[in-house]
Short mmCIF file of C-alpha atoms in Angstrom, two decimals:
data_model
loop_
_atom_site.label_atom_id
_atom_site.label_comp_id
_atom_site.label_asym_id
_atom_site.label_seq_id
_atom_site.Cartn_x
_atom_site.Cartn_y
_atom_site.Cartn_z
CA ALA A 100 95.09 92.98 105.34
CA GLN A 101 96.91 95.12 102.66
CA LYS A 102 99.71 95.32 101.15
CA VAL A 103 102.27 96.02 98.86
CA THR A 104 105.67 95.90 98.43
CA GLN A 105 108.31 97.30 96.08
CA ALA A 106 111.68 95.50 97.33
CA GLN A 107 113.76 97.72 95.47
CA THR A 108 114.86 100.58 97.67
CA GLU A 109 117.10 102.32 94.63
CA ILE A 110 117.81 100.94 91.37
CA SER A 111 120.52 102.76 89.70
CA VAL A 112 121.07 102.72 85.55
CA VAL A 113 123.29 103.73 82.40
CA GLU A 114 120.81 105.10 79.97
CA LYS A 115 119.44 103.56 77.70
CA GLU A 116 119.70 100.07 79.99
CA ASP A 117 116.52 98.24 80.16
CA VAL A 118 114.94 97.77 84.00
CA THR A 119 112.58 97.05 85.69
CA LEU A 120 110.41 97.43 88.76
CA ASP A 121 108.78 95.21 90.97
CA CYS A 122 105.63 94.87 92.75
CA VAL A 123 104.53 92.51 95.02
CA TYR A 124 100.99 92.84 96.44
CA GLU A 125 98.55 91.09 99.43
CA THR A 126 94.96 90.98 99.26
CA ARG A 127 92.25 89.31 99.95
CA ASP A 128 89.58 90.82 97.32
CA THR A 129 88.49 88.88 94.87
CA THR A 130 89.05 92.12 92.34
CA TYR A 131 91.36 94.62 93.20
CA TYR A 132 93.18 97.19 91.07
CA LEU A 133 96.88 97.90 90.66
CA PHE A 134 98.81 100.99 90.22
CA TRP A 135 101.72 102.36 89.74
CA TYR A 136 102.53 106.56 90.11
CA LYS A 137 105.35 108.41 88.96
CA GLN A 138 107.02 111.24 91.92
CA PRO A 139 109.19 113.16 89.53
CA PRO A 140 112.01 116.09 90.98
CA SER A 141 109.63 118.55 91.19
CA GLY A 142 107.33 115.94 93.79
CA GLU A 143 104.02 115.89 92.42
CA LEU A 144 102.61 112.89 91.57
CA VAL A 145 101.39 111.92 88.38
CA PHE A 146 99.09 107.98 88.13
CA LEU A 147 101.02 106.14 84.64
CA ILE A 148 98.72 102.69 84.73
CA ARG A 149 95.52 100.90 86.10
CA ARG A 150 95.06 96.91 85.65
CA ASN A 151 92.48 95.19 87.60
CA SER A 152 92.92 91.71 88.25
CA PHE A 153 90.24 89.72 86.36
CA ASP A 154 92.91 90.97 83.40
CA GLU A 155 95.99 89.95 83.35
CA GLN A 156 97.39 90.82 79.48
CA ASN A 157 101.03 92.54 79.96
CA GLU A 158 100.22 96.18 78.91
CA ILE A 159 102.89 99.30 76.53
CA SER A 160 103.09 102.37 75.92
CA GLY A 161 106.03 103.08 74.21
CA ARG A 162 108.86 102.59 76.59
CA TYR A 163 107.15 101.56 79.60
CA SER A 164 105.26 97.37 79.83
CA TRP A 165 103.79 97.02 82.51
CA ASN A 166 103.44 92.65 83.67
CA PHE A 167 100.74 91.57 85.89
CA GLN A 168 100.71 87.86 86.06
CA LYS A 169 97.95 86.64 89.17
CA SER A 170 100.41 83.79 90.02
CA THR A 171 102.46 85.01 92.30
CA SER A 172 100.55 88.77 93.44
CA SER A 173 102.51 90.38 90.76
CA PHE A 174 102.43 93.60 88.59
CA ASN A 175 106.48 95.41 87.51
CA PHE A 176 106.90 97.76 85.49
CA THR A 177 109.55 98.04 82.96
CA ILE A 178 111.40 100.84 81.44
CA THR A 179 112.58 99.48 78.22
CA ALA A 180 115.94 102.41 76.97
CA SER A 181 116.27 103.78 80.17
CA GLN A 182 116.48 108.16 79.32
CA VAL A 183 117.40 110.65 81.86
CA VAL A 184 113.76 111.72 82.11
CA ASP A 185 113.13 108.89 83.33
CA SER A 186 115.28 109.27 86.84
CA ALA A 187 111.92 109.43 89.45
CA VAL A 188 110.12 107.02 92.35
CA TYR A 189 107.45 105.17 91.40
CA PHE A 190 104.83 103.30 93.45
CA CYS A 191 103.27 101.01 93.14
CA ALA A 192 99.29 100.71 94.71
CA LEU A 193 96.72 98.87 95.53
CA ARG A 194 92.93 99.75 95.62
CA GLY A 195 89.94 96.56 96.30
CA GLN A 196 86.93 95.85 95.07
CA GLY A 197 85.05 99.10 96.75
CA ALA A 198 87.23 99.96 98.95
CA GLN A 199 88.21 103.91 99.50
CA LYS A 200 91.64 103.34 100.01
CA LEU A 201 94.41 103.64 97.90
CA VAL A 202 98.10 101.60 100.14
CA PHE A 203 101.05 102.48 98.37
CA GLY A 204 103.57 100.86 98.35
CA GLN A 205 107.16 102.31 100.12
CA GLY A 206 108.55 103.14 96.69
CA THR A 207 111.63 102.32 93.86
CA ARG A 208 114.01 105.34 93.49
CA LEU A 209 116.00 105.21 90.15
CA THR A 210 118.21 107.30 88.73
CA ILE A 211 119.32 107.35 84.77
CA ASN A 212 122.73 108.13 84.34
CA PRO A 213 123.96 109.44 81.47
CA ASN B 39 91.08 122.58 84.84
CA ALA B 40 91.83 123.38 88.28
CA GLY B 41 91.70 119.84 89.08
CA VAL B 42 93.46 118.76 93.34
CA THR B 43 93.89 122.38 94.42
CA GLN B 44 96.41 122.26 98.22
CA THR B 45 97.30 125.13 99.70
CA PRO B 46 99.91 126.93 100.69
CA LYS B 47 101.99 124.77 98.98
CA PHE B 48 105.00 125.34 102.47
CA ARG B 49 104.76 126.26 106.04
CA ILE B 50 107.16 126.17 108.95
CA LEU B 51 105.85 125.85 112.20
CA LYS B 52 106.82 126.10 115.53
CA ILE B 53 106.08 122.94 117.97
CA GLY B 54 102.50 123.15 119.81
CA GLN B 55 101.12 125.51 116.64
CA SER B 56 97.72 124.72 114.88
CA MET B 57 97.30 125.35 111.52
CA THR B 58 94.91 123.97 108.39
CA LEU B 59 95.75 123.06 105.35
CA GLN B 60 93.40 122.61 102.37
CA CYS B 61 92.31 121.19 99.83
CA ALA B 62 89.49 122.09 97.37
CA GLN B 63 88.64 119.66 94.37
CA ASP B 64 86.83 121.17 90.98
CA MET B 65 85.43 117.01 89.82
CA ASN B 66 82.97 116.89 91.83
CA HIS B 67 84.30 114.26 93.52
CA ASN B 68 82.65 112.12 96.59
CA TYR B 69 86.15 110.28 97.01
CA MET B 70 88.35 112.66 98.90
CA TYR B 71 91.68 111.68 101.01
CA TRP B 72 95.03 113.10 102.76
CA TYR B 73 98.27 111.15 102.80
CA ARG B 74 101.89 111.78 103.90
CA GLN B 75 104.54 111.24 102.72
CA ASP B 76 108.14 111.06 104.73
CA PRO B 77 111.13 111.44 103.71
CA GLY B 78 112.63 108.21 101.25
CA MET B 79 109.24 106.85 102.46
CA GLY B 80 105.36 105.64 100.99
CA LEU B 81 102.06 107.79 101.64
CA LYS B 82 100.75 106.97 104.46
CA LEU B 83 97.05 107.38 104.15
CA ILE B 84 96.10 110.31 107.70
CA TYR B 85 91.38 110.26 106.19
CA TYR B 86 89.13 109.96 103.89
CA SER B 87 86.25 110.71 103.49
CA VAL B 88 83.55 109.08 100.90
CA GLY B 89 81.84 112.12 100.91
CA ALA B 90 80.35 115.55 102.91
CA GLY B 91 79.93 115.28 106.16
CA ILE B 92 82.41 111.92 106.69
CA THR B 93 84.97 111.29 107.64
CA ASP B 94 86.70 108.05 108.26
CA LYS B 95 90.59 107.29 109.44
CA GLY B 96 93.45 105.87 108.08
CA GLU B 97 95.90 104.47 109.15
CA VAL B 98 98.44 107.80 110.92
CA PRO B 99 95.27 109.54 112.07
CA ASN B 100 97.11 110.76 115.63
CA GLY B 101 97.63 114.29 115.84
CA TYR B 102 95.10 115.49 113.01
CA ASN B 103 91.15 116.52 112.02
CA VAL B 104 89.06 116.32 109.41
CA SER B 105 85.53 117.70 109.27
CA ARG B 106 84.67 117.43 105.32
CA SER B 107 80.93 120.07 104.93
CA THR B 108 80.71 120.33 101.03
CA THR B 109 81.63 117.80 98.60
CA GLU B 110 84.84 120.77 97.07
CA ASP B 111 86.75 121.06 100.03
CA PHE B 112 88.75 118.94 102.23
CA PRO B 113 90.43 120.10 104.71
CA LEU B 114 92.92 118.61 107.01
CA ARG B 115 93.57 120.65 111.37
CA LEU B 116 97.14 120.20 112.87
CA GLU B 117 96.81 120.62 116.66
CA LEU B 118 99.75 120.60 118.44
CA ALA B 119 102.03 120.85 116.28
CA ALA B 120 105.30 118.47 117.00
CA PRO B 121 107.98 117.35 114.69
CA SER B 122 107.05 113.86 113.94
CA GLN B 123 104.71 115.75 111.63
CA THR B 124 107.51 117.11 109.71
CA SER B 125 105.81 115.85 106.47
CA VAL B 126 104.98 116.22 102.39
CA TYR B 127 101.12 116.51 102.70
CA PHE B 128 99.51 114.97 99.51
CA CYS B 129 95.59 115.90 99.34
CA ALA B 130 93.54 113.10 97.35
CA SER B 131 89.69 112.80 95.23
CA SER B 132 88.30 109.89 92.68
CA SER B 133 84.81 109.64 91.35
CA PRO B 134 84.05 105.71 93.88
CA SER B 135 83.59 103.81 90.74
CA GLY B 136 83.92 100.23 92.48
CA GLY B 137 87.57 101.95 93.69
CA GLY B 138 88.90 101.58 89.55
CA LEU B 139 89.46 105.27 89.34
CA PRO B 140 92.94 106.64 89.57
CA LEU B 141 93.28 109.34 92.53
CA HIS B 142 94.16 112.54 91.35
CA PHE B 143 97.08 114.21 93.40
CA GLY B 144 97.40 117.63 94.43
CA ASN B 145 100.73 119.16 94.35
CA GLY B 146 101.09 118.34 97.85
CA THR B 147 101.76 120.79 100.85
CA ARG B 148 105.59 120.55 102.96
CA LEU B 149 105.41 121.42 106.23
CA THR B 150 108.67 121.64 108.77
CA VAL B 151 107.61 121.79 112.34
CA THR B 152 110.20 123.10 114.30
#
């Protein structure tokens, strides 16, 4: 069975602070894919990044970075110099090779205070 | 580009009523999904389909039915609505491609059963 755990239910920081959202996953597949989605207050789900299991390079996109570590089954997401517009619920998700289903974590509600 | 279109955006049902949530995609995606998101929770898979004429149950299928007569459409039917079905429903689609492609989500249908 596949499982995604986001232990941080809610995080609140002051603008310009760095913040890391944790994601731990479980799977028996040797090939799998990890995703992060953002859900802003307007409610839609916005795809942020995909990572496959055989590429452990960290990725940076502007103020966003992702740290994938197979040894600890983690795929953490860091926002540097946070901004109020980063306030949202963030979901980590997992999909096995050839699998049709995407399994989501519970989500982390991030609030950036001015 | 329409992407994934869900209708209606909002609906209030009385207990015992039935309704169909509509979902259409114009990206020629084989895979389509229905998820529900309860307040403060992650997304749970209700049903999914890997192509026209093929559907399968997800985590929480009870109280729902689906059909997939065309590649474009994947309606979700609620029979005998119950308060426990109050939720936000998201439809999504993706190409197969071994599991590595992200899901594209519609904007959701907010359903209240009273």
